[in-house]
């Protein structure tokens, strides 16, 4: 389906869905689709169906005999209506995945945008465009009752951690533990009684801590993930460094940010292949784009969900008390449940980037990444549920 930017009211309704903690994929309805009774199951829809254990097109045969019929729900002026959904792959062409909702014309017009999400294992379709009559504040509608029941509640561990951070902020500046960019994280974790180690698990009882200086305008770090060398053109970081590195006083290195927006100074750029569900890193030259390395999107999704199921993004002022460097906690942003679908979109748009930090050591090649990072202002789009911001001053 042809996509387009959402208008103000559509965006507002999508935000209601996100703030209820619902993972959704958008469906753009066209005149052709309504006439032919065809809705293309794009990569986000296929992923949503598969991840919710509802349907997997990869194992479905082509043709009418392999069509699957399941139950679905569509909202009509805020009220639930049960309808059948048909999932199939035609014999024509390559059997491109498709689906259709019974009586769809009763609920939508060409140009409408639907949000597709799951609740209790059933796909729900909400018209973001047409339901102008729906008052989202009216408690008598099915729509409002569903959203209200699913509002994210910040649980006991989050409340406990927030209390500890408030106590630390009230106690005044905390003496810095070490120097450099990573000292703020070590300082806060030590003050919370967290043992510093190399574990990739979340830091505090399942909550990930990300600490930054208040004046910092850099992107927010998400996680580090090595490429899948089995599907990559280069074999390891040494080969990457030899092909794309540059000389420095400390030897050969490759420190750079890679984005899907445009090639960097090394000619490197990202490209998301939704159909193959792969993130490619390419090298652009006058001869065209050539493959460098790649990650399976499913692997990145697992890492994202493991690392950021719940996260406290902490900010602190850097100051000195006498000659002692210190940090004064000022603010924390609390997020839950990253969206895999929005992660892929932000990768495609260039709001999620990859940082390489590869350098040649005397006996080996060292890489401190690749680090996946998100632009400062995009946390609200990456995570389901409205981020909670707490002032600690």
C-alpha atoms as one frame of an Amber mdcrd trajectory, in Angstrom:
protein
   0.000   0.000   0.000   1.152   3.514  -0.721   2.212   5.295   2.452   1.867
   8.987   3.261   2.522  11.244   6.268  -0.178  11.109   8.928  -2.258  14.223
   9.512  -2.601  15.748  12.983  -5.687  13.790  14.055  -4.326  10.493  12.716
  -1.051  11.066  14.514  -2.943  11.813  17.727  -4.871   8.533  17.518  -1.672
   6.615  16.798  -0.100   8.210  19.870  -3.064   6.954  21.948  -2.299   3.442
  20.713   1.429   3.792  21.446   0.755   5.170  24.916  -1.364   2.101  25.655
   1.758   0.012  24.988   0.422  -1.560  21.799   2.774  -2.533  18.982   1.082
  -1.517  15.740   1.665  -1.507  11.988  -0.008   0.964   9.648  -2.207  -0.056
   6.731  -2.790   2.510   3.960  -6.017   1.704   2.110  -6.156   2.438  -1.645
  -8.985   2.522  -4.165  -7.351  -0.357  -6.067  -7.106  -2.482  -2.927 -10.772
  -1.975  -2.113 -11.868  -2.714  -5.673  -9.813  -5.917  -5.916 -10.345  -7.073
  -2.332  -6.572  -7.180  -1.843  -4.436  -5.877   1.007  -0.706  -6.415   0.679
   0.875  -7.936   3.777   3.977  -5.745   3.901   7.005  -6.575   6.051   5.628
  -4.827   9.190   2.325  -6.740   8.900   4.087 -10.062   8.344   6.335  -9.424
  11.334   3.388  -8.445  13.520   1.412 -11.554  12.528   4.410 -13.847  13.021
   5.639 -12.384  16.316   2.176 -12.715  17.820   1.945 -16.373  16.774  -1.009
 -15.557  14.526   0.200 -16.466  11.048   3.465 -17.135   9.222   3.455 -16.526
   5.479   6.883 -18.156   5.107   5.391 -21.614   5.638   2.124 -21.008   3.780
   1.581 -22.585   0.404   0.232 -20.700  -2.598  -3.298 -20.893  -3.979  -6.895
 -21.001  -2.777  -6.485 -24.394  -1.108  -3.962 -22.931   1.328  -5.997 -19.853
   2.284  -6.366 -19.407   6.047  -9.412 -17.833   7.734  -9.113 -16.399  11.245
 -11.028 -14.058  13.548 -10.276 -10.346  13.716 -11.768  -7.196  15.235 -12.367
  -3.804  13.632 -13.545  -0.693  15.476 -16.638   1.024  14.103 -17.160   4.417
  15.769 -15.410   3.128  18.855 -17.287  -0.166  19.099 -15.817  -3.596  18.414
 -17.071  -5.572  15.418 -15.917  -9.152  14.876 -14.992  -9.957  11.273 -13.172
 -12.774   9.461  -9.703 -12.139   8.086  -8.424 -14.156   5.118  -4.668 -14.742
   4.785  -3.293 -16.159   1.565  -0.591 -16.246  -1.095  -1.930 -16.272  -4.676
  -0.549 -18.562  -7.350   0.247 -15.554  -9.539   3.651 -13.893  -9.535   5.727
 -14.984  -6.527   2.799 -15.569  -4.241   3.176 -12.186  -2.571   1.598 -12.346
   0.926  -1.864 -10.813   1.103  -4.894 -10.605   3.380  -8.449  -9.344   3.274
 -11.054  -8.335   5.857 -14.679  -9.309   5.317 -17.024  -6.363   4.719 -14.082
  -3.947   4.805 -15.847  -1.369   2.588 -18.408  -0.876   5.342 -15.709   0.512
   7.630 -13.152   2.290   5.424 -12.790   4.595   2.438  -9.891   4.945  -0.003
  -7.130   6.987   1.615  -7.933   5.859   5.160  -5.120   4.707   7.427  -5.673
   1.763   9.755  -3.522   0.786  12.728  -3.179  -2.984  13.144  -2.354  -4.332
  16.607  -2.905  -7.452  18.695  -4.866  -7.906  21.893  -5.509 -11.319  23.478
  -4.005 -12.950  20.391  -6.516 -11.353  17.992  -5.641  -8.707  15.366  -7.497
  -5.428  15.888  -7.943  -2.787  13.160  -8.519   0.832  14.205  -9.328   3.474
  11.594  -7.103   6.458  12.373  -8.733   8.573   9.648 -12.456   8.012   9.671
 -13.610   7.808  13.264 -14.021  11.541  13.797 -17.201  10.807  15.745 -15.280
   8.786  18.354 -14.673  10.702  21.562 -11.574   9.093  23.027 -12.548  10.494
  26.420 -15.915   8.713  26.427 -15.673   5.735  28.812 -18.664   3.952  27.281
 -16.869   2.994  24.043 -15.041  -0.309  23.584 -12.119   1.680  22.199 -11.733
   3.800  25.306 -12.144   0.861  27.679  -9.462  -1.098  25.838  -6.954   1.749
  25.863  -7.649   2.536  29.509  -7.125  -1.098  30.524  -3.772  -1.224  28.729
  -2.198   2.013  29.953   1.286   1.242  31.087   1.676   1.089  34.857   5.107
   1.789  36.193   5.811  -1.088  38.509   7.445  -1.535  41.905  11.054  -1.823
  40.717  10.773   1.381  38.708   9.275   3.197  41.695  12.067   1.854  43.899
  14.795   2.951  41.491  13.246   6.381  41.007  13.210   6.822  44.792  16.902
   5.967  45.023  17.768   8.439  42.263  15.774  11.150  43.998  17.645  10.422
  47.232  20.980  10.645  45.384  19.972  13.946  43.801  18.885  15.351  47.162
  22.177  14.322  48.775  24.102  16.694  46.492  26.978  16.242  44.041  28.398
  12.717  43.763  32.226  12.461  43.485  33.165  11.192  40.029  34.435   7.645
  39.696  37.262   7.984  37.177  37.497  10.267  34.171  36.357  10.319  30.562
  33.039   9.767  28.820  32.151   6.603  30.749  32.796   8.049  34.212  29.240
   9.320  34.619  27.802   5.824  34.184  30.321   4.287  36.596  29.673   7.053
  39.144  25.895   6.612  39.200  25.978   2.812  39.150  28.506   2.727  42.008
  26.361   5.159  44.018  23.382   2.829  43.497  25.394  -0.138  44.719  25.599
  -1.773  41.282  28.752  -3.812  40.731  30.563  -2.738  37.571  31.010  -5.698
  35.204  30.992  -6.569  31.513  27.531  -8.165  31.540  25.218  -7.191  28.688
  22.143  -7.657  30.914  20.136  -4.661  32.178  21.784  -2.960  35.147  19.217
  -2.667  37.978  16.802  -5.574  38.565  15.936  -5.726  34.869  16.102  -1.961
  34.251  18.790  -0.613  31.930  20.555   2.591  33.011  21.825   5.092  30.442
  23.593   8.132  31.894  24.649  11.312  30.091  25.887  14.755  30.980  23.135
  17.382  30.868  25.031  19.457  28.308  25.501  16.491  25.972  23.763  16.716
  22.600  24.931  13.339  21.337  22.718  10.468  20.257  21.467   7.945  22.815
  23.237   4.596  22.788  20.983   1.545  22.398  23.227  -1.529  22.146  26.286
  -3.001  20.465  25.968  -5.817  17.959  28.575  -7.478  15.747  27.491  -8.072
  12.114  26.439 -11.524  10.993  29.604 -12.470   9.130  27.811 -15.429   7.498
  25.736 -13.052   5.381  28.390 -10.327   5.094  30.764  -9.629   2.223  33.704
  -8.908   4.545  34.855 -11.632   6.891  35.774  -9.722  10.033  36.678  -6.317
  11.505  40.291  -6.582  10.311  39.118  -6.737   6.717  36.756  -3.796   7.307
  39.595  -1.776   8.797  41.936  -2.603   5.934  39.315  -1.646   3.329  37.868
   1.481   4.883  40.210   2.592   7.673  42.331   5.742   7.690  45.725   6.492
   9.235  45.914   8.221  12.612  48.731   9.008  15.062  47.841   5.776  16.892
  47.720   3.675  13.740  45.005   2.574  11.354  41.455   3.205  12.601  37.848
   3.476  11.480  35.823   5.739  13.743  32.653   6.828  11.948  28.872   7.058
  12.029  26.900   5.205   9.371  23.359   6.254   8.434  20.761   5.468   5.795
  20.422   9.179   4.943  23.605   9.502   2.911  27.097   7.971   2.609  29.689
   9.138   5.142  33.224  10.223   4.236  34.244   6.580   3.833  31.314   6.020
   1.460  29.515   3.775   3.966  25.719   3.835   4.332  22.895   1.687   5.693
  19.957   0.197   3.817  17.025  -1.748   5.281  15.728  -4.613   3.127  12.239
  -5.166   4.547  11.471  -8.153   2.334  14.655 -10.036   3.278  14.488  -8.608
   6.836  18.145  -7.639   6.725  20.043  -4.439   7.534  22.848  -3.935   5.007
  25.907  -1.750   5.339  27.054  -0.739   1.863  29.990   1.113   0.342  29.081
   3.649  -2.328  31.442   4.463  -5.161  31.256   5.558  -8.783  30.767   1.886
  -9.650  27.666   1.658  -7.456  26.833   0.288  -4.013  28.729  -2.777  -2.852
  27.903  -4.985   0.119  30.096  -4.709   3.202  28.370  -6.334   6.162  24.863
  -7.168   7.342  22.664  -7.907  10.343  19.429  -9.880  10.421  16.693  -7.590
  11.705  15.373 -10.372  13.931  18.743 -10.495  15.723  18.695  -6.732  16.279
  15.118  -6.953  17.569  16.092  -9.570  20.151  18.975  -7.400  21.334  16.786
  -4.291  21.516  14.096  -6.068  23.532  16.599  -7.672  25.898  18.467  -4.442
  26.540  15.619  -1.943  26.724  12.568  -3.742  28.065  12.640  -0.936  30.636
  15.184   1.898  30.702  16.053   4.910  32.857  17.786   7.609  30.792  19.590
   9.688  33.423  21.038  13.164  32.981  23.419  14.917  35.374  25.321  18.202
  35.561  29.111  17.920  35.620  30.726  20.244  38.168  33.578  20.553  40.647
  33.477  20.757  44.429  36.861  22.220  45.162  39.193  20.196  42.966  36.939
  17.131  42.980  34.956  16.430  39.743  31.347  15.549  40.633  27.959  14.806
  39.077  24.650  16.289  40.205  21.608  14.306  39.052  19.029  16.511  37.316
  16.540  14.410  35.312  15.476  10.896  34.395  13.343   9.684  31.480  11.601
   6.334  31.986  10.773   4.215  28.920   9.292   0.754  28.397   8.807  -1.698
  25.543  10.706  -0.681  22.422   8.876  -1.185  19.138  10.640  -3.414  16.600
   8.571  -1.935  13.791   9.456   1.635  14.729  13.107   0.625  15.166  13.170
  -0.573  11.551  11.474   2.613  10.386  13.932   4.810  12.277  16.802   2.824
  10.752  15.352   3.451   7.286  14.892   7.160   7.995  18.396   7.607   9.419
  17.314   8.357  12.990  18.917   5.114  14.204  22.565   4.945  13.197  25.593
   2.686  13.617  28.949   3.814  15.025  32.151   1.950  14.208  35.091   2.288
  16.594  37.715   0.013  15.081  41.440   0.436  15.594  44.605  -1.547  15.037
  46.405  -2.637  18.196  49.918  -4.152  18.216  48.599  -7.716  18.293  44.956
  -7.499  17.227  42.093  -5.391  15.863  39.823  -3.899  18.509  36.185  -2.838
  17.914  34.082  -1.184  20.662  30.849  -1.682  18.753  29.272  -1.476  16.332
  27.089   0.777  18.478  23.463   1.316  17.477  22.274   4.767  18.544  19.076
   6.778  18.260  18.687  10.515  17.758  17.993  12.440  20.967  14.457  13.445
  20.048  13.246  10.036  18.858  12.802   8.140  22.134   9.055   8.858  22.078
   8.792   7.190  18.664  10.937   4.166  19.492   9.183   3.157  22.705   5.594
   2.134  23.336   3.869   4.117  26.046   4.569   7.769  26.735   8.066   8.282
  28.226   7.831   9.569  31.793  10.161  12.487  32.560  11.042  13.197  36.186
  12.772  16.357  37.385  15.314  15.465  40.093  16.351  19.030  40.985
